[in-house]
PDB file of C-alpha atoms in Angstrom:
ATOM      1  CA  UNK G1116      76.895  52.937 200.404  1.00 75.00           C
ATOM      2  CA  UNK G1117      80.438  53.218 199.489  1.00 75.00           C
ATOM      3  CA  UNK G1118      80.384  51.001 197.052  1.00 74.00           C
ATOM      4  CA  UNK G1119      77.207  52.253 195.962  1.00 73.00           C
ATOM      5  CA  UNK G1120      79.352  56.083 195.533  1.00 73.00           C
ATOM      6  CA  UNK G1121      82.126  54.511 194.168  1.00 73.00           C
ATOM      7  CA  UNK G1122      79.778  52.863 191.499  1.00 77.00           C
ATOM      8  CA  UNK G1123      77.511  56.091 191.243  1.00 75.00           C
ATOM      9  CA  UNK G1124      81.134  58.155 190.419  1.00 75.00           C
ATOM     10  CA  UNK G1125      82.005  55.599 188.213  1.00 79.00           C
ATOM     11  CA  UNK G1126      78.702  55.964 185.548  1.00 80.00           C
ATOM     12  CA  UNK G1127      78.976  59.769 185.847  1.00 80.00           C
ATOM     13  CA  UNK G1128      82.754  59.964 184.954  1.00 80.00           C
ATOM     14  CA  UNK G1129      82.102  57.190 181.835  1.00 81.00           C
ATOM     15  CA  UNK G1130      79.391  59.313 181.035  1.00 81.00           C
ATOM     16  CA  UNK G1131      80.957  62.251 180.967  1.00 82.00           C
ATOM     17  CA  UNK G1132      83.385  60.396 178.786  1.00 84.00           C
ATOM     18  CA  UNK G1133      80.661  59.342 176.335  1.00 83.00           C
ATOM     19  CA  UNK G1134      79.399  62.766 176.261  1.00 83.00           C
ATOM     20  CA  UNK G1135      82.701  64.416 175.610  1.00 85.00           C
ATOM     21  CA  UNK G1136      83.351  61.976 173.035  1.00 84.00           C
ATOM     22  CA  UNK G1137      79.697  62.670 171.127  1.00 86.00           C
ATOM     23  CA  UNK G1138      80.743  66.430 171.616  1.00 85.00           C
ATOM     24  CA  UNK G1139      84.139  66.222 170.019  1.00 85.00           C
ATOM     25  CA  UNK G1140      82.429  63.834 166.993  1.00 85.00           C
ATOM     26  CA  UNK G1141      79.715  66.054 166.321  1.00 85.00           C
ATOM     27  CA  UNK G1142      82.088  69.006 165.897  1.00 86.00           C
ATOM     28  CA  UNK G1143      84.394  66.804 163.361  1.00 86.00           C
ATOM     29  CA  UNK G1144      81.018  65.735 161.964  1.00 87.00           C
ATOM     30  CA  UNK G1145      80.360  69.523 161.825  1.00 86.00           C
ATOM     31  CA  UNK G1146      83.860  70.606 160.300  1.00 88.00           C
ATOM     32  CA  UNK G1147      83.724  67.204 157.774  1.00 87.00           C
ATOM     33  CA  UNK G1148      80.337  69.087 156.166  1.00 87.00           C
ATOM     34  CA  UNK G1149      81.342  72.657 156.371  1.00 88.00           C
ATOM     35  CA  UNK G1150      84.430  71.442 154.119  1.00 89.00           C
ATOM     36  CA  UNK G1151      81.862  69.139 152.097  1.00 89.00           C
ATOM     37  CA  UNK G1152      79.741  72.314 151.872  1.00 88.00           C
ATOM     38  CA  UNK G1153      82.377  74.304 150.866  1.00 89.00           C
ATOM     39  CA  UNK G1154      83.694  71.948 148.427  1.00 89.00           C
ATOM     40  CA  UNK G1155      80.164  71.412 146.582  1.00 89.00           C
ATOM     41  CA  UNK G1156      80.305  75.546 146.401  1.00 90.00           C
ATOM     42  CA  UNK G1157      83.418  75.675 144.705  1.00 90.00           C
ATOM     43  CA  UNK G1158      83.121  72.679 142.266  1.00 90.00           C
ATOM     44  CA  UNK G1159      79.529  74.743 141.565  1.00 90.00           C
ATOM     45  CA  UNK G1160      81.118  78.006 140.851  1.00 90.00           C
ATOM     46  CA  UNK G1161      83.796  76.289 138.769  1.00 90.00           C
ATOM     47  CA  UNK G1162      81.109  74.560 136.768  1.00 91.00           C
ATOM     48  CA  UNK G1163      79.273  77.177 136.326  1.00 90.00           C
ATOM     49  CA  UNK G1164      82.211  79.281 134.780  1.00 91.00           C
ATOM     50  CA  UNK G1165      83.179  77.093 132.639  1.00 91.00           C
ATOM     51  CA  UNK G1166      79.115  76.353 131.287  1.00 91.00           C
ATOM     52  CA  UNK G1167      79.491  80.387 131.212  1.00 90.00           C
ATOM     53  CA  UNK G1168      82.983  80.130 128.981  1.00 91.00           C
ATOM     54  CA  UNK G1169      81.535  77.093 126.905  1.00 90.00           C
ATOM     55  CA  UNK G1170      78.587  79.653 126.005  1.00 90.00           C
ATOM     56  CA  UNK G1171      80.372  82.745 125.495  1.00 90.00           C
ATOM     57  CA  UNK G1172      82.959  80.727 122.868  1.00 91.00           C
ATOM     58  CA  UNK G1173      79.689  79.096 121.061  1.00 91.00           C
ATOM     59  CA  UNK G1174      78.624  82.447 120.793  1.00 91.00           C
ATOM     60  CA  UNK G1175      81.970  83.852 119.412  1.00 90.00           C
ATOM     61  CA  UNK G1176      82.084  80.562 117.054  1.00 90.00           C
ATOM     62  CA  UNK G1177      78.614  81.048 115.495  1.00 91.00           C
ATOM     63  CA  UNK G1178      79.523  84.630 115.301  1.00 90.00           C
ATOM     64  CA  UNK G1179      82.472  84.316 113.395  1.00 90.00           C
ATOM     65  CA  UNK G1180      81.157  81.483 111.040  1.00 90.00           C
ATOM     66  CA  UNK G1181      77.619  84.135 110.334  1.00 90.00           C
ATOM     67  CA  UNK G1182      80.301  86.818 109.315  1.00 90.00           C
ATOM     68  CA  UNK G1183      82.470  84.205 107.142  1.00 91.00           C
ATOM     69  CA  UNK G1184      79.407  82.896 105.431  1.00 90.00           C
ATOM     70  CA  UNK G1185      78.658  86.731 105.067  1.00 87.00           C
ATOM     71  CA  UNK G1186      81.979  87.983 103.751  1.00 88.00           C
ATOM     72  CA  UNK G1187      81.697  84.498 101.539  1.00 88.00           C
ATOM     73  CA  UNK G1188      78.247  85.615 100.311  1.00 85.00           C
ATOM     74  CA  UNK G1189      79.188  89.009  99.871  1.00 81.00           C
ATOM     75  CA  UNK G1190      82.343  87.877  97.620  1.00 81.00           C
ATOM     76  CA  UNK G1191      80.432  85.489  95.826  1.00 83.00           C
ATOM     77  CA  UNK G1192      77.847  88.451  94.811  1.00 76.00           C
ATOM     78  CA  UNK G1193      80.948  90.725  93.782  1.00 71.00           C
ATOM     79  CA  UNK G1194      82.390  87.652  91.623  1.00 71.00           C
ATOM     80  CA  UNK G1195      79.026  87.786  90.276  1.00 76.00           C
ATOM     81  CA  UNK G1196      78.759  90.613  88.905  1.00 68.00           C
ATOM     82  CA  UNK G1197      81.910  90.888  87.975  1.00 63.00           C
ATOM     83  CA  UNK G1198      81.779  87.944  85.232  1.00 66.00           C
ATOM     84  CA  UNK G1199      78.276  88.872  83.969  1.00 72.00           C
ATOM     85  CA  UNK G1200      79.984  92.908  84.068  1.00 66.00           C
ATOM     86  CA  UNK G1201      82.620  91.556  81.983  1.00 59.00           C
ATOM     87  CA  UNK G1202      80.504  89.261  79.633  1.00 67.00           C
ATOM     88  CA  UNK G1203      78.150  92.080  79.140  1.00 69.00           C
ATOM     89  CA  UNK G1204      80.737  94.202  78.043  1.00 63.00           C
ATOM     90  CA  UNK G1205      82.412  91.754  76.077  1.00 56.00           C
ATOM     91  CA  UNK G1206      79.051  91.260  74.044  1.00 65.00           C
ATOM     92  CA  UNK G1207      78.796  95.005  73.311  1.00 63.00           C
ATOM     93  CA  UNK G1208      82.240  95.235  72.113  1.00 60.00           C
ATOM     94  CA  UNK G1209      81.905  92.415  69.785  1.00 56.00           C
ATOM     95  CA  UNK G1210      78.626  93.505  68.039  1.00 61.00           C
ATOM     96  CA  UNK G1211      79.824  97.351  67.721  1.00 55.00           C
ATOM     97  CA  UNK G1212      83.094  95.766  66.141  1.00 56.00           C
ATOM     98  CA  UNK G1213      80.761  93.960  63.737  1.00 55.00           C
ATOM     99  CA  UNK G1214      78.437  96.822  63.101  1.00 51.00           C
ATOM    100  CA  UNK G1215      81.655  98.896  62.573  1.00 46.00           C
ATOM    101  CA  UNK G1216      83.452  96.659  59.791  1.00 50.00           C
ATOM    102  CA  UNK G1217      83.824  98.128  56.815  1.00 49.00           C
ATOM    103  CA  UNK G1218      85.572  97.369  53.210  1.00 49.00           C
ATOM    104  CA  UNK G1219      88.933  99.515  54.544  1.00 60.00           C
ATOM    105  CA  UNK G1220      89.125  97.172  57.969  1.00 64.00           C
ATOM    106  CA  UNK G1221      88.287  94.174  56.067  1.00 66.00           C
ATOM    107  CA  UNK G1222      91.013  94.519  53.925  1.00 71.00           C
ATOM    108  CA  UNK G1223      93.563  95.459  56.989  1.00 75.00           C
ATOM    109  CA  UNK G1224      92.513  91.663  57.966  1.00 76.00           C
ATOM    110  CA  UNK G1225      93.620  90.244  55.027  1.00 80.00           C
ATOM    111  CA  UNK G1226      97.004  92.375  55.077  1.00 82.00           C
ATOM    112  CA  UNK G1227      97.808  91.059  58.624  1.00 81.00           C
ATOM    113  CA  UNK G1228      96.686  87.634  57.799  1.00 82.00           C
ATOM    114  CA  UNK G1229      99.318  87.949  54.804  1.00 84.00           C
ATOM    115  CA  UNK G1230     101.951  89.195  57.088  1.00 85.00           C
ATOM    116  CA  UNK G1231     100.841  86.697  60.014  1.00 83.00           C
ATOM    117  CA  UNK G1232     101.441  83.482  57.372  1.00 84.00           C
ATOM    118  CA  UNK G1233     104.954  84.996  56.663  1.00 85.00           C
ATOM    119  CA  UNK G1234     105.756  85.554  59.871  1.00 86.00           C
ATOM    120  CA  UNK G1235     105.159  81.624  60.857  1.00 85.00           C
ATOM    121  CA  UNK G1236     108.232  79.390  62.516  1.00 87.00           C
ATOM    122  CA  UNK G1237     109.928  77.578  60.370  1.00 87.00           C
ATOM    123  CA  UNK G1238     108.691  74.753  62.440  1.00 87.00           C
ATOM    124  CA  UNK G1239     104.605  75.751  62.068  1.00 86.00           C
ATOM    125  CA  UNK G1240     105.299  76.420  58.253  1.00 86.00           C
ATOM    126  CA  UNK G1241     106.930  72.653  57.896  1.00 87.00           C
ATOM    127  CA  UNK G1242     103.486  71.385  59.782  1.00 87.00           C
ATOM    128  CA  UNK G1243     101.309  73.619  57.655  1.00 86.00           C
ATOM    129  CA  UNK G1244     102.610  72.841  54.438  1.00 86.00           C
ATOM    130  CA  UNK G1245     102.682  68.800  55.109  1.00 86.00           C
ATOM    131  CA  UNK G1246      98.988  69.054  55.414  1.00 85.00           C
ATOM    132  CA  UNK G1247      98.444  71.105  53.093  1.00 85.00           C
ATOM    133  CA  UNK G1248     100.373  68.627  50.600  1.00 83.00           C
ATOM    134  CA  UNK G1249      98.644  65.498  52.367  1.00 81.00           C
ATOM    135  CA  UNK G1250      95.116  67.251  51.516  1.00 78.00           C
ATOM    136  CA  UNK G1251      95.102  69.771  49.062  1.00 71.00           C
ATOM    137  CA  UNK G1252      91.333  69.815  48.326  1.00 74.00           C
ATOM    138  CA  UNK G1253      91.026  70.520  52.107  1.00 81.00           C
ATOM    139  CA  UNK G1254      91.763  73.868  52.740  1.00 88.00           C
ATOM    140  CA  UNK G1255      89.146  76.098  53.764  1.00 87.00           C
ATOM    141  CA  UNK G1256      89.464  80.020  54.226  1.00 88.00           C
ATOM    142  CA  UNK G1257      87.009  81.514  56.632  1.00 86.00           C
ATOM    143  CA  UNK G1258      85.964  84.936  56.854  1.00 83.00           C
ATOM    144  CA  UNK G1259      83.845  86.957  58.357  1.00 75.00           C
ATOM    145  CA  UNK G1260      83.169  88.946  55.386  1.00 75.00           C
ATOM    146  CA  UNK G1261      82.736  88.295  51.457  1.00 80.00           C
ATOM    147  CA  UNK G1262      85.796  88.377  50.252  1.00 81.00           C
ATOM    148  CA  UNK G1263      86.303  90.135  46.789  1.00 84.00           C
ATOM    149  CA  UNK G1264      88.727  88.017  43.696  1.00 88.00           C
ATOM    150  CA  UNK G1265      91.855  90.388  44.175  1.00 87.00           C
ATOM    151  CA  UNK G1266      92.258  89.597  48.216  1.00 86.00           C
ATOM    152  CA  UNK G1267      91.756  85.943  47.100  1.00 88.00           C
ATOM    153  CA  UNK G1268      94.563  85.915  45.035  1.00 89.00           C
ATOM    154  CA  UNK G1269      96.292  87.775  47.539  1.00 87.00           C
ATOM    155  CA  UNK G1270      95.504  84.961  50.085  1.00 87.00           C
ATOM    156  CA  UNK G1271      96.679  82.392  47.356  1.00 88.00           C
ATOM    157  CA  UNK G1272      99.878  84.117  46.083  1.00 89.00           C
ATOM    158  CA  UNK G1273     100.685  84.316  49.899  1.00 87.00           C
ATOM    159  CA  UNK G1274     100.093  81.243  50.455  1.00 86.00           C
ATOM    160  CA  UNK G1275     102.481  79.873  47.646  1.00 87.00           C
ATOM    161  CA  UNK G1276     105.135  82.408  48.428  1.00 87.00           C
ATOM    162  CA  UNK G1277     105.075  81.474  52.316  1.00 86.00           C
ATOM    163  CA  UNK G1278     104.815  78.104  52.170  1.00 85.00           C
ATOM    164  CA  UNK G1279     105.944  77.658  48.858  1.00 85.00           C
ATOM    165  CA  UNK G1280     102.594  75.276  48.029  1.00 84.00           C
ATOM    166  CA  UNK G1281      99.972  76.014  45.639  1.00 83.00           C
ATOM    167  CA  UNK G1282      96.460  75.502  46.117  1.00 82.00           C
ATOM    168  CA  UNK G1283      92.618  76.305  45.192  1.00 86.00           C
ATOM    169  CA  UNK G1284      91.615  76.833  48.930  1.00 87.00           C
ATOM    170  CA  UNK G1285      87.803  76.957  49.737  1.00 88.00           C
ATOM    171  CA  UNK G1286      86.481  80.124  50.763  1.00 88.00           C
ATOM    172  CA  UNK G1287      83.658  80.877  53.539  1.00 87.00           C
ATOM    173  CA  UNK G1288      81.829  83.080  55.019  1.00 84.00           C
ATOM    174  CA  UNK G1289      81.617  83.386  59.053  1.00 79.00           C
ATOM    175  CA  UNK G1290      80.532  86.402  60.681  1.00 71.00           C
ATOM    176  CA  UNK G1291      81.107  85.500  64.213  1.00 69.00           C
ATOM    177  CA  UNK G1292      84.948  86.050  63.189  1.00 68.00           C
ATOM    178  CA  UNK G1293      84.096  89.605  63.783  1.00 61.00           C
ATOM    179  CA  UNK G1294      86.544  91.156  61.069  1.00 61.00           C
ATOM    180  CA  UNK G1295      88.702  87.830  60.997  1.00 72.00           C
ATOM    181  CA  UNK G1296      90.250  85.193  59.025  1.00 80.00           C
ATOM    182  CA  UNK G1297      91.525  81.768  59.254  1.00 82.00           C
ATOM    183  CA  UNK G1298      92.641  79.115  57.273  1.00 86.00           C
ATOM    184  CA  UNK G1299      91.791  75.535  58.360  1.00 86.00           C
ATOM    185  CA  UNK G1300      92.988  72.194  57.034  1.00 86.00           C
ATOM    186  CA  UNK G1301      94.258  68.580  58.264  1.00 80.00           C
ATOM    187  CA  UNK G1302      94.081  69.678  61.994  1.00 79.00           C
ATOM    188  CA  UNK G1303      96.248  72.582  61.189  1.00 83.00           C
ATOM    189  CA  UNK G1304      94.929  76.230  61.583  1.00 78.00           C
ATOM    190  CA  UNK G1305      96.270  79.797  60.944  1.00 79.00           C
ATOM    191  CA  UNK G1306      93.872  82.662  62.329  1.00 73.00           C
ATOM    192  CA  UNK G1307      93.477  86.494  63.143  1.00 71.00           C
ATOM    193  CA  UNK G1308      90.599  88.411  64.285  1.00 66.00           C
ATOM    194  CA  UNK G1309      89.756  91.350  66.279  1.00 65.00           C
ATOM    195  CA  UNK G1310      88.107  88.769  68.226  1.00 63.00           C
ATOM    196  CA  UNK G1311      91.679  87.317  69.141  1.00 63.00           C
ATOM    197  CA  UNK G1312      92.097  90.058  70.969  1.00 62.00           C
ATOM    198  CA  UNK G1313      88.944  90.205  73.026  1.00 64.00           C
ATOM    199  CA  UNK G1314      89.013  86.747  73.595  1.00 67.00           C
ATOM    200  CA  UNK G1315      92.620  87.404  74.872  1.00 66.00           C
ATOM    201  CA  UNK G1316      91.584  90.323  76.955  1.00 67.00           C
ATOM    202  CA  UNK G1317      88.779  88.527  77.969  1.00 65.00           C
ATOM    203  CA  UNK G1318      90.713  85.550  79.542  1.00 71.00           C
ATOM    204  CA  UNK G1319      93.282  87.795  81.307  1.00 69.00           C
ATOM    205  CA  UNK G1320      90.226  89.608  83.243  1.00 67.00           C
ATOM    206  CA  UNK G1321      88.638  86.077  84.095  1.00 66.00           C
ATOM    207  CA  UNK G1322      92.458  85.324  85.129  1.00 69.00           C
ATOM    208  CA  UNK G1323      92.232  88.460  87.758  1.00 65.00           C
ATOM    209  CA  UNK G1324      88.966  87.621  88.486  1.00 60.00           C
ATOM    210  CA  UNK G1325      90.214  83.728  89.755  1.00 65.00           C
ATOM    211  CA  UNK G1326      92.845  85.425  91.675  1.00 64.00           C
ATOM    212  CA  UNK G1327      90.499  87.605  93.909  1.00 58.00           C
ATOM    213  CA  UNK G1328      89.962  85.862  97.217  1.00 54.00           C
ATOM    214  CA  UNK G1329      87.470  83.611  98.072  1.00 48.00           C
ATOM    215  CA  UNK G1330      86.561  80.308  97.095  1.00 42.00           C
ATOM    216  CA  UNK G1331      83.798  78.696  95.142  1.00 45.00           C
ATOM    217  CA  UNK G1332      82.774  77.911  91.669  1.00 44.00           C
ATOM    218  CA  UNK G1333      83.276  80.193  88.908  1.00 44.00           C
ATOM    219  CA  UNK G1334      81.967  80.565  85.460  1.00 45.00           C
ATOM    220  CA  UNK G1335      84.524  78.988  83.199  1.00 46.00           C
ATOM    221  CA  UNK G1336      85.636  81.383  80.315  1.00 44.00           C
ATOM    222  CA  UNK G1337      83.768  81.443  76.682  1.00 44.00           C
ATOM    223  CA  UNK G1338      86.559  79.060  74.811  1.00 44.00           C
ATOM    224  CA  UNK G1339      86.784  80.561  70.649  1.00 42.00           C
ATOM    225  CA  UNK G1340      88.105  78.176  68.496  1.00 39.00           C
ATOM    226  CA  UNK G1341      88.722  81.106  65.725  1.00 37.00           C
ATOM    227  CA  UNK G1342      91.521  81.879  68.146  1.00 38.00           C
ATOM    228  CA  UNK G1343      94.808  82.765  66.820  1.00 38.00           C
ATOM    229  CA  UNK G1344      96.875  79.485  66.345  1.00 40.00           C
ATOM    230  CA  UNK G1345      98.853  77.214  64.569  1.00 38.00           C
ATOM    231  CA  UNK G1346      98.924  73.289  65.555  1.00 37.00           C
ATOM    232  CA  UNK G1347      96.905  70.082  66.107  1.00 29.00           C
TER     233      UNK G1347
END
């Protein structure tokens, strides 16, 4: 019986061992998924705030590229009608200029041409008169109006005084000049019109216009080839 006891003692203490060691594993079982718990939570959160950020700056992003393609729109409208403004008005000036030219304004042309073939560089005057001399028969005088016998001969005797040539020049008629005249030969050219001067204006505004901000295409600028000039 005493062995028996001592035998009896011996399963109750080892299982009182086993039990205390289940016990103390199931609470480290316990605390290893309250932390894995708690971890999950917090990685969750944290994903979630960031999913939250990643949405809110998508949101700013296609905000701000709706207002930029906007403000782009909106300058691209303004450009516009800016150009179309600006080739409107240059279209009303021109044909009130023309309506408007008369015998005394004509003749103020012709004056100023005079004075403008004068004036030359020695340099554009050596040009001019070498292809003059090269082509005599060449030389063409353009106007926008009919030009009466005494401001030929005015054009002529210029001619020979300034450039110290004399010729029998050709003389046209071009009305898009818009009280102008030029004289053309060899690749040389010598011009003045009112329409210098709104084709000047005109490119200056188109100019301002590029300079505006904002990107994008843009009408190019009306190119006149009775602008003023002397050279190839």
């Amino acid at each position: 019986m005493a062995d028996e006891l001592a035998s009896a003692d011996a399963k109750e203490a080892e299982a009182q061992r086993e039990k205390e060691e289940f016990k103390r594993k199931n609470e480290e079982f316990d605390q290893e998924r309250a932390e894995l718990l708690k971890r999950a939570q917090d990685e969750a959160r944290a994903e979630r705030q960031r999913l939250l950020e990643e949405a809110r700056r998508e949101a700013l992003d296609l905000k701000a590229k709706q207002l930029e393609a906007l403000r782009i729109d909106r300058e691209n409208l303004n450009r516009e009608i800016s150009f179309r403004t600006q080739k409107e008005v240059f279209a009303i000036a021109r044909k009130v200029l023309r309506d408007l030219a008369g015998a005394s304004l004509e003749e103020s042309a012709v004056e100023v041409f005079a004075r403008r073939l004068h004036e030359l560089k020695d340099e554009e005057k050596e040009q001019l008169t070498s292809a003059i001399s090269a082509s005599p028969g060449s030389v063409n005088i353009r106007t926008a109006f009919d030009l009466p016998q005494t401001q030929r001969d005015l054009i002529k005797k210029t001619i020979k005084e300034a450039l110290g040539v004399e010729i029998q020049p050709k003389f046209e008629t071009t009305p898009d000049l818009v009280s102008g005249i030029e004289l053309t030969t060899n690749g040389q050219k010598v011009a003045w019109s009112i329409k210098d001067y709104l084709t000047s204006l005109e490119t200056s505004i188109d100019e301002l216009l590029k300079e505006q901000p904002g990107s994008g295409t843009k009408p190019e600028p009306e190119q006149d080839e009775s602008r003023s000039k002397t050279g190839s």
